Coordinates of C-alpha atoms in Angstrom, one line a residue:
X1 CA 59.9 0.7 -24.3
X2 CA 58.4 -1.3 -21.1
X3 CA 56.3 -0.1 -18.0
X4 CA 58.2 -1.2 -15.3
X5 CA 56.7 -3.8 -13.1
X6 CA 55.9 -3.3 -9.4
X7 CA 57.2 -4.5 -7.6
X8 CA 55.3 -8.1 -5.8
X9 CA 53.9 -6.6 -1.2
X10 CA 54.8 -8.9 0.9
X11 CA 52.5 -11.1 1.7
X12 CA 53.8 -11.7 5.4
X13 CA 51.7 -9.7 8.1
X14 CA 54.5 -7.2 9.6
X15 CA 55.1 -6.4 13.3
X16 CA 54.0 -2.5 13.8
X17 CA 54.4 -0.1 17.1
X18 CA 52.6 2.5 16.4
X19 CA 53.5 5.5 18.6
X20 CA 50.8 8.5 17.3
X21 CA 48.1 9.7 14.9
X22 CA 48.1 11.2 11.6
X23 CA 45.4 13.5 10.7
X24 CA 43.7 11.1 8.9
X25 CA 43.7 9.1 11.9
X26 CA 46.4 5.9 10.9
X27 CA 48.6 4.9 13.4
X28 CA 52.5 6.1 12.0
X29 CA 55.0 3.3 13.2
X30 CA 58.8 3.3 12.2
X31 CA 60.4 0.2 11.4
X32 CA 63.5 0.5 9.0
X33 CA 63.8 4.1 7.7
X34 CA 60.3 3.7 6.4
X35 CA 57.4 5.2 7.7
X36 CA 54.1 3.4 8.1
X37 CA 50.7 4.4 7.9
X38 CA 48.2 1.5 9.8
X39 CA 44.7 1.7 8.9
X40 CA 43.2 0.3 12.2
X41 CA 45.8 1.0 14.7
X42 CA 45.9 3.4 17.7
X43 CA 49.4 5.5 19.6
X44 CA 51.2 2.5 22.1
X45 CA 48.8 -0.2 20.7
X46 CA 51.3 -3.3 19.0
X47 CA 50.2 -4.5 16.0
X48 CA 50.5 -7.5 13.5
X49 CA 49.6 -5.4 10.0
X50 CA 49.2 -6.5 5.9
X51 CA 51.2 -4.6 3.8
X52 CA 48.5 -2.5 1.3
X53 CA 50.7 -0.8 -0.8
X54 CA 53.6 0.4 -0.9
X55 CA 56.0 3.5 -2.0
X56 CA 59.5 5.3 -1.5
X57 CA 59.5 6.1 1.7
X58 CA 56.0 4.8 2.9
X59 CA 54.0 1.5 3.2
X60 CA 50.5 1.9 3.9
X61 CA 49.4 -0.6 6.0
X62 CA 45.8 -2.4 7.5
X63 CA 45.6 -3.6 10.4
X64 CA 45.2 -7.7 10.7
X65 CA 46.1 -8.5 13.9
X66 CA 45.3 -6.6 18.1
X67 CA 48.9 -7.9 20.3
X68 CA 48.6 -4.9 22.7
X69 CA 45.1 -2.8 22.3
X70 CA 46.0 1.1 23.6
X71 CA 43.5 2.1 27.1
X72 CA 41.4 3.9 24.3
X73 CA 41.0 1.6 22.3
X74 CA 36.7 -0.1 21.7
X75 CA 34.7 -2.3 19.6
X76 CA 33.7 -0.9 17.3
X77 CA 29.3 0.0 17.6
X78 CA 28.9 -0.7 13.9
X79 CA 29.6 -4.8 12.2
X80 CA 31.2 -3.2 9.3
X81 CA 33.1 -0.5 10.9
X82 CA 36.5 -2.0 9.5
X83 CA 35.3 -2.1 5.9
X84 CA 33.2 1.0 5.0
X85 CA 35.0 4.3 3.7
X86 CA 32.0 5.8 5.8
X87 CA 33.9 6.0 9.7
X88 CA 37.3 5.8 10.4
X89 CA 37.2 6.5 14.1
X90 CA 35.1 3.8 15.8
X91 CA 38.2 1.4 17.0
X92 CA 38.4 4.6 19.3
X93 CA 36.6 6.1 22.0
X94 CA 34.7 9.4 22.5
X95 CA 37.0 10.5 24.9
X96 CA 39.5 9.9 22.2
X97 CA 38.7 10.8 19.0
X98 CA 37.6 13.7 21.4
X99 CA 40.7 14.9 22.5
X100 CA 42.4 14.3 18.2
X101 CA 40.4 16.4 17.5
X102 CA 41.4 19.0 19.5
X103 CA 45.3 18.0 19.4
X104 CA 44.1 19.1 15.8
X105 CA 43.4 21.8 15.4
X106 CA 46.0 23.0 18.3
X107 CA 49.1 21.8 15.7
X108 CA 47.2 23.2 12.4
X109 CA 47.5 26.4 14.6
X110 CA 50.1 26.9 15.3
X111 CA 51.6 25.2 11.9
X112 CA 49.7 27.2 9.8
X113 CA 48.8 30.5 11.1
X114 CA 51.2 30.9 13.8
X115 CA 48.6 31.7 16.5
X116 CA 47.3 30.4 19.3
X117 CA 43.7 31.8 21.4
X118 CA 43.4 32.9 24.6
X119 CA 41.2 30.4 25.5
X120 CA 40.3 27.0 24.9
X121 CA 36.8 26.1 25.3
X122 CA 34.7 23.1 25.9
X123 CA 34.3 21.1 23.0
X124 CA 31.0 20.5 22.2
X125 CA 29.8 17.6 21.4
X126 CA 26.6 15.7 21.0
X127 CA 23.6 13.8 22.8
X128 CA 24.7 10.5 20.9
X129 CA 27.3 9.7 18.2
X130 CA 24.9 7.1 16.9
X131 CA 22.4 7.7 14.4
X132 CA 23.0 11.4 13.9
X133 CA 23.7 11.8 10.7
X134 CA 21.0 13.7 8.7
X135 CA 23.0 13.3 4.8
X136 CA 25.1 11.7 2.9
X137 CA 25.5 10.2 -0.5
X138 CA 25.3 6.4 -0.8
X139 CA 26.5 4.3 -3.9
X140 CA 24.7 2.0 -5.7
X141 CA 26.5 -1.1 -7.4
X142 CA 25.2 -3.8 -9.6
X143 CA 27.9 -7.0 -9.3
X144 CA 27.5 -9.4 -12.6
X145 CA 29.1 -11.9 -10.7
X146 CA 26.6 -12.2 -7.9
X147 CA 23.7 -10.8 -9.4
X148 CA 23.3 -8.7 -6.4
X149 CA 22.9 -4.8 -6.1
X150 CA 25.1 -3.7 -3.6
X151 CA 23.7 0.2 -0.9
X152 CA 26.8 1.5 0.5
X153 CA 30.0 3.5 1.8
X154 CA 33.8 2.8 -0.4
X155 CA 36.0 0.7 1.0
X156 CA 38.2 2.0 3.6
X157 CA 40.7 3.5 -0.4
X158 CA 39.5 2.0 -2.8
X159 CA 36.3 2.5 -5.2
X160 CA 34.5 -0.8 -3.7
X161 CA 31.5 -0.4 -2.4
X162 CA 31.0 -2.1 0.5
X163 CA 28.4 -4.7 1.8
X164 CA 26.3 -3.0 4.4
X165 CA 23.4 -4.6 5.3
X166 CA 22.8 -1.6 8.3
X167 CA 24.2 1.5 8.7
X168 CA 24.8 2.9 12.7
X169 CA 25.4 6.5 12.1
X170 CA 22.9 7.5 9.8
X171 CA 20.1 8.7 10.3
X172 CA 17.5 5.0 11.9
X173 CA 14.6 6.4 8.8
X174 CA 17.6 5.2 6.4
X175 CA 19.7 3.6 8.1
X176 CA 17.7 0.9 8.7
X177 CA 16.2 0.4 6.0
X178 CA 19.1 -0.3 3.3
X179 CA 18.3 -3.7 3.0
X180 CA 14.9 -3.2 1.7
X181 CA 17.0 0.0 -0.9
X182 CA 18.6 -3.0 -2.2
X183 CA 16.3 -5.0 -2.8
X184 CA 14.4 -2.4 -4.3
X185 CA 17.3 -1.9 -6.3
X186 CA 17.2 -5.8 -7.8
X187 CA 13.5 -5.1 -8.6
X188 CA 14.5 -2.6 -10.7
X189 CA 14.0 -2.0 -14.8
X190 CA 17.1 0.1 -13.9
X191 CA 18.3 -2.2 -11.8
X192 CA 22.8 -1.8 -13.6
X193 CA 21.7 2.5 -14.1
X194 CA 21.2 4.1 -10.9
X195 CA 24.5 4.5 -10.0
X196 CA 23.3 6.8 -6.0
X197 CA 21.1 7.6 -4.1
X198 CA 20.8 11.0 -2.0
X199 CA 19.6 11.5 1.5
X200 CA 18.2 14.0 3.0
X201 CA 16.2 14.7 7.2
X202 CA 14.5 17.2 8.5
X203 CA 12.7 16.4 11.6
X204 CA 9.5 15.4 10.3
X205 CA 10.9 13.3 6.9
X206 CA 13.5 11.8 5.2
X207 CA 13.7 12.6 1.5
X208 CA 15.7 9.2 -0.5
X209 CA 17.5 11.9 -4.0
X210 CA 17.5 8.4 -7.0
X211 CA 20.3 9.8 -9.6
X212 CA 18.5 7.6 -12.7
X213 CA 20.9 7.5 -15.8
X214 CA 18.5 6.1 -18.3
X215 CA 14.0 7.4 -18.3
X216 CA 12.4 5.0 -15.7
X217 CA 10.2 2.9 -16.5
X218 CA 6.3 3.0 -15.1
X219 CA 6.9 0.1 -13.3
X220 CA 9.6 1.3 -11.5
X221 CA 8.8 4.4 -10.9
X222 CA 5.5 3.2 -8.9
X223 CA 7.6 0.5 -7.6
X224 CA 9.7 3.5 -5.1
X225 CA 6.5 5.0 -5.8
X226 CA 5.6 2.5 -3.4
X227 CA 8.5 2.8 -1.2
X228 CA 8.4 6.0 -0.5
X229 CA 4.6 5.5 0.7
X230 CA 6.0 1.8 3.2
X231 CA 8.8 3.5 4.4
X232 CA 6.8 7.4 4.9
X233 CA 9.8 8.9 3.2
X234 CA 9.5 11.1 0.6
X235 CA 11.6 9.9 -3.5
X236 CA 12.7 12.4 -5.7
X237 CA 14.0 11.5 -9.3
X238 CA 17.6 13.6 -10.5
X239 CA 17.9 12.7 -14.6
X240 CA 20.1 14.7 -15.5
X241 CA 22.0 18.1 -13.3
X242 CA 21.1 19.3 -9.4
X243 CA 18.4 21.1 -11.7
X244 CA 16.0 18.4 -12.5
X245 CA 15.7 16.9 -9.5
X246 CA 12.3 16.5 -8.8
X247 CA 9.4 15.0 -6.5
X248 CA 7.7 12.3 -7.9
X249 CA 5.7 10.8 -4.1
X250 CA 4.2 12.4 -2.8
X251 CA 3.1 14.6 -5.2
X252 CA 4.6 17.9 -6.0
X253 CA 2.8 20.5 -6.0
X254 CA 5.3 23.0 -7.4
X255 CA 9.3 24.2 -6.3
X256 CA 8.3 25.9 -3.1
X257 CA 6.0 22.3 -2.0
X258 CA 9.8 20.1 -2.7
X259 CA 10.7 21.0 1.3
X260 CA 12.5 19.5 4.5
X261 CA 12.1 21.5 7.1
X262 CA 14.5 21.6 11.5
X263 CA 13.7 23.3 14.3
X264 CA 15.6 25.9 15.4
X265 CA 13.3 26.0 18.4
X266 CA 15.9 28.4 20.9
X267 CA 14.7 30.9 18.6
X268 CA 11.1 30.0 17.3
X269 CA 12.3 29.1 14.3
X270 CA 11.6 26.3 11.5
X271 CA 13.9 26.3 8.4
X272 CA 12.7 25.2 5.6
X273 CA 15.2 23.1 2.7
X274 CA 15.4 21.4 0.0
X275 CA 16.8 17.7 -0.1
X276 CA 20.1 19.2 -1.9
X277 CA 20.7 22.2 0.0
X278 CA 23.1 22.8 2.1
X279 CA 22.4 21.6 5.9
X280 CA 24.1 20.3 9.0
X281 CA 25.1 16.6 9.1
X282 CA 23.6 16.4 12.9
X283 CA 21.4 18.5 14.1
X284 CA 21.5 18.2 18.2
X285 CA 25.6 19.7 17.3
X286 CA 23.8 22.2 14.8
X287 CA 21.7 23.9 17.9
X288 CA 24.4 23.6 19.9
X289 CA 26.4 25.0 17.2
X290 CA 23.8 28.2 16.8
X291 CA 23.3 28.8 19.7
X292 CA 27.0 29.2 20.3
X293 CA 28.0 31.8 18.0
X294 CA 24.7 33.2 18.8
X295 CA 26.1 33.7 22.0
X296 CA 29.1 35.0 21.1
X297 CA 28.4 37.8 18.9
X298 CA 26.3 39.5 21.5
X299 CA 24.1 41.6 19.1
X300 CA 22.4 44.1 20.7
X301 CA 19.4 46.3 19.4
X302 CA 20.9 48.6 16.0
X303 CA 23.8 47.2 15.4
X304 CA 24.3 45.4 12.2
X305 CA 25.7 42.1 11.3
X306 CA 26.9 40.2 8.3
X307 CA 26.9 37.0 8.0
X308 CA 28.9 35.4 4.9
X309 CA 27.8 32.3 3.5
X310 CA 25.2 32.9 4.6
X311 CA 22.9 28.7 3.0
X312 CA 19.5 28.9 3.6
X313 CA 20.3 30.5 6.5
X314 CA 21.0 28.7 9.7
X315 CA 22.4 31.5 11.3
X316 CA 21.6 34.9 10.0
X317 CA 17.5 34.1 11.1
X318 CA 18.1 33.7 14.9
X319 CA 21.3 36.3 15.0
X320 CA 18.0 38.3 14.0
X321 CA 15.7 37.0 16.7
X322 CA 18.1 39.6 18.7
X323 CA 17.4 42.3 17.0
X324 CA 20.3 44.9 15.5
X325 CA 20.9 43.9 11.6
X326 CA 21.7 41.3 9.7
X327 CA 23.3 40.7 5.8
X328 CA 23.3 36.8 5.2
X329 CA 25.7 36.8 1.8
X330 CA 25.8 34.0 -0.6
X331 CA 27.2 32.5 -3.4
X332 CA 24.8 30.2 -4.5
X333 CA 21.8 32.1 -5.7
X334 CA 19.2 29.3 -4.5
X335 CA 20.1 29.4 -1.2
X336 CA 20.2 33.3 -2.0
X337 CA 15.8 32.4 -2.6
X338 CA 15.7 29.7 1.0
X339 CA 17.1 33.1 3.1
X340 CA 14.4 34.8 1.8
X341 CA 12.0 31.9 1.7
X342 CA 12.8 31.4 5.5
X343 CA 12.6 35.0 6.2
X344 CA 9.7 35.6 5.4
X345 CA 7.8 32.0 6.8
X346 CA 9.1 33.3 10.2
X347 CA 8.2 36.6 9.8
X348 CA 12.0 38.4 9.9
X349 CA 11.7 41.9 8.8
X350 CA 14.8 42.6 9.9
X351 CA 17.0 41.0 7.8
X352 CA 18.0 41.1 4.1
X353 CA 19.5 37.6 1.4
X354 CA 22.3 39.5 -1.4
X355 CA 24.1 37.2 -3.8
X356 CA 27.9 38.1 -4.5
X357 CA 30.5 35.6 -5.7
X358 CA 32.4 36.0 -2.3
X359 CA 35.4 34.8 -3.8
X360 CA 36.7 38.3 -4.3
X361 CA 37.1 42.0 -2.8
X362 CA 33.3 43.3 -2.0
X363 CA 33.1 45.7 0.0
X364 CA 32.3 48.3 -3.0
X365 CA 28.9 46.5 -2.8
X366 CA 25.5 48.5 -1.7
X367 CA 24.3 46.6 1.3
X368 CA 27.9 46.8 2.3
X369 CA 28.0 50.8 2.2
X370 CA 28.3 51.4 5.8
X371 CA 29.8 48.7 7.5
X372 CA 29.5 46.3 10.2
X373 CA 29.2 46.1 14.3
X374 CA 29.7 41.7 14.7
X375 CA 30.3 39.2 11.5
X376 CA 29.3 35.9 11.1
X377 CA 31.5 33.3 8.8
X378 CA 31.7 29.7 8.1
X379 CA 33.3 29.2 4.8
X380 CA 34.0 25.8 2.3
X381 CA 37.0 23.8 3.7
X382 CA 38.9 26.5 1.0
X383 CA 38.6 29.0 4.4
X384 CA 38.4 32.4 2.8
X385 CA 41.8 34.0 2.7
X386 CA 41.1 37.0 0.6
X387 CA 37.8 37.8 2.8
X388 CA 39.7 37.7 5.9
X389 CA 41.4 40.3 4.3
X390 CA 39.0 43.2 3.3
X391 CA 37.0 42.2 7.1
X392 CA 39.4 45.6 8.8
X393 CA 37.8 47.5 6.0
X394 CA 33.9 47.2 7.5
X395 CA 36.0 47.9 11.1
X396 CA 33.6 45.4 13.1
X397 CA 35.0 44.9 16.2
X398 CA 33.8 40.7 17.0
X399 CA 34.0 38.1 14.6
X400 CA 32.9 34.4 15.1
X401 CA 34.3 32.1 11.8
X402 CA 32.5 28.2 11.6
X403 CA 35.7 26.5 10.4
X404 CA 35.0 22.6 8.6
X405 CA 38.6 22.6 8.7
X406 CA 41.2 23.2 11.1
X407 CA 44.5 24.3 8.3
X408 CA 42.5 27.2 6.9
X409 CA 41.1 28.4 9.7
X410 CA 44.8 28.9 11.1
X411 CA 46.0 30.1 7.7
X412 CA 42.7 32.5 7.8
X413 CA 43.2 33.7 12.0
X414 CA 47.5 34.3 11.1
X415 CA 45.4 36.4 8.2
X416 CA 42.5 38.1 9.8
X417 CA 46.1 38.7 13.1
X418 CA 47.7 40.2 11.4
X419 CA 44.7 42.8 10.1
X420 CA 44.3 43.6 14.2
X421 CA 42.1 40.6 14.9
X422 CA 42.9 39.1 18.2
X423 CA 41.6 35.3 18.3
X424 CA 40.6 35.4 21.5
X425 CA 38.6 32.3 22.1
X426 CA 38.7 28.5 19.9
X427 CA 37.6 24.4 21.0
X428 CA 35.6 21.5 18.0
X429 CA 32.8 20.8 17.5
X430 CA 32.1 17.1 17.1
X431 CA 30.1 16.7 14.6
X432 CA 30.9 14.2 12.4
X433 CA 31.5 11.7 15.4
X434 CA 33.4 8.6 14.7
X435 CA 35.3 10.2 12.1
X436 CA 38.6 12.3 11.2
X437 CA 36.5 15.6 9.8
X438 CA 37.2 18.4 12.4
X439 CA 34.6 21.1 12.6
X440 CA 36.0 24.4 14.7
X441 CA 35.0 27.7 15.7
X442 CA 36.9 30.5 16.7
X443 CA 36.5 34.0 18.6
X444 CA 37.8 37.6 16.9
X445 CA 37.8 41.1 18.6
X446 CA 39.7 44.1 16.7
X447 CA 42.8 45.6 19.0

């Protein structure tokens, strides 16, 4: 039985009149009853675009030329923006990006939750939309035909790596060192056996974690150490799974010594973390987000507070600074340990960290028996639908929900509304400028 041949894609550019944006930031046009998703196009624009994929109900295209531009269009700050998949909205002004994210959140509340907040709050925005990203995973690939190594992010909508010389959204300690990093990797014996480099930055120090598929030669290790010394970077290797990550520069005095840190000055806190730990990518927005969450919860002396998906204590410890008894709960045992380390480091005794399965009913746990006056929840992208069904058992009068996925926030908000909570306030936080990622925060009150 012969395999059906794919229909050849049109070679001539297509004229597209764009009327709105999809949730992934592509312009939407229509032609002959078919939907066209157009990368690099904005609402109100007329563009010429190349068809890159065709299906029965829609085509995918890439903008070649803008014939009529929208007022929201800007020149991308990065020369690689049209190709690199690390960012998707650099051609859109910052104000327009915020409006797009607010509209996305509104639509998701209406569609998935059938709900709307009583008050929309002003968005949290960073001082700069560049040089903000402190966490990233960059791909590495040896290109035999060119006899060179590429380091960067995937191209838009394919698996190829973008050939970049710098990255304007990464922390400059990393983003301005792409070329020397590429030269380092090309010079190593293992040039074709390092598939990725994990990036993590603290306030004072940045780190690179090299995923080495084979044991490195002594010469390669010396080159990595020299690179770390020259660029003031901590250097780690990861020969196998995450638990094999270890620092080779500076020389480690033990696993607890392998830490970066950031400050939350408003709460007089130093937060330490391992380069592979989850931390927020945008330091400015993280500070503002923590301040807003603590302000909304308004913890009073004697109140019991629950922080679900607490991580290393990013919200837990600031809440503890305000008094009351704070319980941080996390599904990752390593992060429970990190939270306890940070509590001890900052001299906080009115806080406790516990590990628990946060995908089921945990109301019977010993730490949950006394109930809670206030709750903060910061779940992963999948949200916390099951958890929201149990929260009423605690009798909390106030809940703050921090979300990285507006669809699951909206769904969970509907669950909470059906369980007696009002959606009082909500708004977006621009944690990831130039991307379609929507970070948001919502306040719920009982009754």
